[in-house]
Coordinates of C-alpha atoms in Angstrom, one line a residue:
M1 CA 4.2 8.9 28.8
K2 CA 6.1 6.4 30.9
L3 CA 8.3 3.7 29.5
T4 CA 9.3 0.7 31.7
K5 CA 11.7 -2.0 30.5
L6 CA 11.4 -5.6 31.5
E7 CA 13.7 -8.5 30.5
Q8 CA 14.9 -9.2 26.9
S9 CA 12.8 -7.0 24.6
G10 CA 9.9 -6.4 27.0
F11 CA 8.5 -3.0 27.6
I12 CA 5.4 -1.4 29.0
I13 CA 4.3 2.0 27.7
E14 CA 1.9 3.9 30.0
T15 CA 0.2 7.0 28.4
N16 CA -0.5 10.2 30.2
S17 CA -4.2 9.0 30.5
G18 CA -3.1 5.7 32.2
Y19 CA -3.5 3.3 29.2
K20 CA -0.9 0.6 29.2
L21 CA 0.5 -1.0 26.1
A22 CA 3.0 -3.9 26.5
I23 CA 5.5 -5.1 23.9
D24 CA 7.1 -8.6 23.8
I25 CA 6.7 -9.6 27.4
G26 CA 8.2 -13.1 26.9
S27 CA 9.5 -16.1 28.7
Y28 CA 12.5 -14.3 30.2
T29 CA 10.3 -12.2 32.5
P30 CA 9.5 -14.2 35.7
L31 CA 5.8 -14.6 36.3
E32 CA 6.2 -13.4 39.9
K33 CA 7.5 -10.1 38.6
L34 CA 4.2 -9.6 36.8
A35 CA 2.1 -10.2 39.9
G36 CA -0.2 -7.2 40.4
I37 CA 0.6 -5.8 36.9
S38 CA -2.1 -5.6 34.2
V39 CA -2.1 -4.0 30.8
D40 CA -4.7 -3.0 28.3
A41 CA -3.1 -4.3 25.2
I42 CA 0.0 -6.3 24.1
L43 CA 2.0 -6.1 20.8
V44 CA 4.0 -9.2 19.9
S45 CA 6.8 -8.9 17.3
H46 CA 7.2 -12.6 16.4
I47 CA 6.7 -16.2 17.5
H48 CA 9.9 -16.9 19.4
P49 CA 9.1 -17.6 23.1
D50 CA 11.3 -14.8 24.5
H51 CA 8.8 -12.5 22.8
F52 CA 5.6 -14.6 22.6
S53 CA 4.7 -16.5 25.8
L54 CA 1.2 -17.6 26.8
N55 CA 2.0 -17.7 30.5
Q56 CA 3.2 -14.1 30.5
I57 CA 0.2 -13.0 28.3
K58 CA -2.2 -14.7 30.7
A59 CA -0.5 -13.1 33.7
L60 CA -0.9 -9.6 32.2
A61 CA -4.5 -10.3 31.0
P62 CA -4.7 -7.7 28.2
K63 CA -8.1 -6.8 26.8
R64 CA -6.5 -6.8 23.3
L65 CA -3.7 -8.9 21.9
Y66 CA -2.1 -8.0 18.5
L67 CA -0.6 -11.0 16.8
N68 CA 0.6 -12.0 13.3
R69 CA -1.0 -15.0 11.6
E70 CA 1.8 -17.4 12.6
C71 CA 1.3 -16.6 16.3
I72 CA -2.5 -16.9 16.0
E73 CA -2.2 -20.3 14.4
A74 CA 0.2 -21.4 17.2
L75 CA -2.5 -20.8 19.7
G76 CA -4.4 -23.8 18.4
E77 CA -7.3 -24.6 20.6
E78 CA -6.0 -22.3 23.4
T79 CA -8.6 -19.9 24.7
L80 CA -7.8 -16.5 25.9
D81 CA -10.1 -13.8 27.4
S82 CA -8.3 -11.2 25.2
E83 CA -9.7 -10.0 21.9
I84 CA -7.1 -11.2 19.3
I85 CA -6.4 -8.8 16.4
D86 CA -4.6 -10.2 13.3
V87 CA -1.9 -7.8 12.1
K88 CA 0.7 -7.9 9.3
V89 CA 3.7 -6.0 7.9
G90 CA 2.6 -2.6 6.5
D91 CA -0.4 -2.2 8.9
K92 CA -1.0 1.2 10.5
I93 CA -3.4 1.0 13.5
E94 CA -4.5 3.1 16.4
I95 CA -4.9 1.7 19.9
N96 CA -6.6 4.1 22.3
G97 CA -4.9 7.1 20.7
I98 CA -1.5 5.3 20.2
K99 CA -0.5 5.0 16.6
V100 CA 1.5 1.9 15.6
T101 CA 3.1 1.1 12.3
F102 CA 4.3 -2.4 11.6
F103 CA 7.4 -3.0 9.6
D104 CA 9.4 -6.0 8.5
V105 CA 12.7 -6.9 10.4
D106 CA 15.4 -9.2 9.1
H107 CA 16.3 -11.7 11.9
G108 CA 19.4 -12.8 10.1
P109 CA 20.9 -16.3 9.2
N110 CA 21.4 -17.7 12.7
V111 CA 17.9 -18.4 13.8
R112 CA 17.1 -22.1 13.9
I113 CA 13.4 -21.5 13.2
R114 CA 12.9 -18.5 11.0
P115 CA 9.6 -16.6 11.8
K116 CA 7.3 -16.1 8.9
E117 CA 6.9 -12.5 10.1
N118 CA 9.2 -10.5 12.4
F119 CA 7.9 -7.1 13.3
G120 CA 9.4 -3.8 14.3
F121 CA 7.1 -1.0 15.5
L122 CA 7.0 2.7 15.1
I123 CA 4.9 4.0 17.9
E124 CA 3.5 7.5 18.4
V125 CA 2.2 8.2 21.8
D126 CA 1.5 11.5 23.7
G127 CA 3.4 13.5 21.1
K128 CA 6.4 11.2 21.2
K129 CA 7.8 8.7 18.7
I130 CA 9.3 5.4 19.8
Y131 CA 11.2 3.1 17.4
F132 CA 11.2 -0.6 18.4
A133 CA 13.7 -2.5 16.3
G134 CA 12.6 -6.0 17.3
D135 CA 15.0 -8.8 16.6
M136 CA 17.0 -7.0 14.0
F137 CA 20.2 -8.7 12.6
Y138 CA 20.5 -6.7 9.4
P139 CA 19.3 -3.0 9.0
S140 CA 15.8 -3.4 7.6
G141 CA 12.3 -2.1 7.6
I142 CA 11.7 1.7 7.7
D143 CA 14.4 3.9 6.2
V144 CA 15.7 5.7 9.3
A145 CA 17.8 8.3 7.4
N146 CA 14.9 10.7 7.5
L147 CA 13.4 9.4 10.8
E148 CA 13.3 11.6 13.9
V149 CA 12.4 9.7 17.1
D150 CA 12.4 10.5 20.8
T151 CA 13.4 7.0 21.9
S152 CA 14.9 4.0 20.0
L153 CA 14.8 0.5 21.5
I154 CA 17.7 -1.4 19.9
P155 CA 18.9 -5.1 20.3
V156 CA 22.5 -5.5 21.2
G157 CA 22.8 -9.2 22.2
G158 CA 24.6 -10.4 19.1
F159 CA 24.3 -13.7 17.1
Y160 CA 20.5 -13.4 16.5
T161 CA 20.6 -9.6 16.5
F162 CA 23.0 -6.7 16.2
E163 CA 26.3 -6.8 18.0
P164 CA 27.0 -3.7 20.0
E165 CA 29.1 -2.1 17.3
E166 CA 26.5 -2.9 14.6
A167 CA 23.8 -1.4 16.9
L168 CA 25.8 1.8 17.3
D169 CA 26.3 2.1 13.6
F170 CA 22.6 1.7 13.0
V171 CA 21.5 4.3 15.5
T172 CA 23.8 6.8 14.0
K173 CA 21.9 6.5 10.7
F174 CA 18.8 8.1 12.2
K175 CA 18.1 11.7 11.3
S176 CA 17.8 12.1 15.1
S177 CA 17.2 9.8 18.0
G178 CA 16.8 11.2 21.5
K179 CA 17.2 8.4 24.1
I180 CA 18.6 5.1 23.0
I181 CA 17.8 2.0 25.1
P182 CA 19.6 -1.3 24.5
M183 CA 17.6 -4.5 24.7
H184 CA 17.7 -8.3 24.0
Y185 CA 20.9 -9.0 26.0
E186 CA 19.7 -11.4 28.7
K187 CA 22.2 -14.1 27.6
T188 CA 25.0 -11.6 26.9
P189 CA 24.7 -8.8 29.5
E190 CA 28.3 -7.8 28.7
N191 CA 27.0 -6.6 25.3
R192 CA 24.7 -4.2 27.0
D193 CA 27.6 -2.7 29.0
K194 CA 29.8 -2.6 25.8
F195 CA 27.1 -0.8 23.9
I196 CA 26.5 1.8 26.6
K197 CA 30.3 2.5 26.7
L198 CA 30.4 2.9 22.9
A199 CA 27.3 5.1 23.0
V200 CA 28.7 7.3 25.7
K201 CA 32.0 7.6 23.9
N202 CA 30.1 8.8 20.8
N203 CA 28.1 11.3 22.8
L204 CA 24.8 9.4 22.4
N205 CA 22.1 9.5 25.1
T206 CA 21.6 5.9 26.4
E207 CA 20.3 4.1 29.4
S208 CA 18.9 0.8 30.4
F209 CA 16.6 0.0 33.3
I210 CA 14.8 -3.1 34.6
L211 CA 11.5 -3.2 36.5
R212 CA 12.3 -4.7 39.9

């Protein structure tokens, strides 16, 4: 399994068999960066444009697009070539052998327009577990105290999500987490650096990388 990070909370998971599942490739990822890249499916955590952007979705041309009802309704009369699958909190689905559990995430008090549903994902792929926290401001969703994951994707940007110190406190609550990758810091890149320093100081395995 290969995991590639893009801007904000965007990722592409490529399985050992070559299947590509994208997560939250939103408005912060330049369209020119997506030239020549295609994916088989996309998961969208919530309606905010840095996570849900039609231009980026069209550029990636997924065969399947997994959206909550709010995002589907926002499409209006827009037509896409993708098959649209309606998903909700509590769903457990399988996408070409990739298991995905959808859980609720608390976006906190600072969002101007609160999404009706804000997902996090627990993803099982090629024998590995990936925890995607989404836009988490308060610890929420799955109880992580008994959760063992190989990779956790954690927001550190602050204001709308965890601050670096809060993110660090949260990841230490996992029963175990292998690699920790910070995300959602495009407007506050200094928070990424601060989180990494905190994580290293606390002997946690962290890294961040951007597709060039």
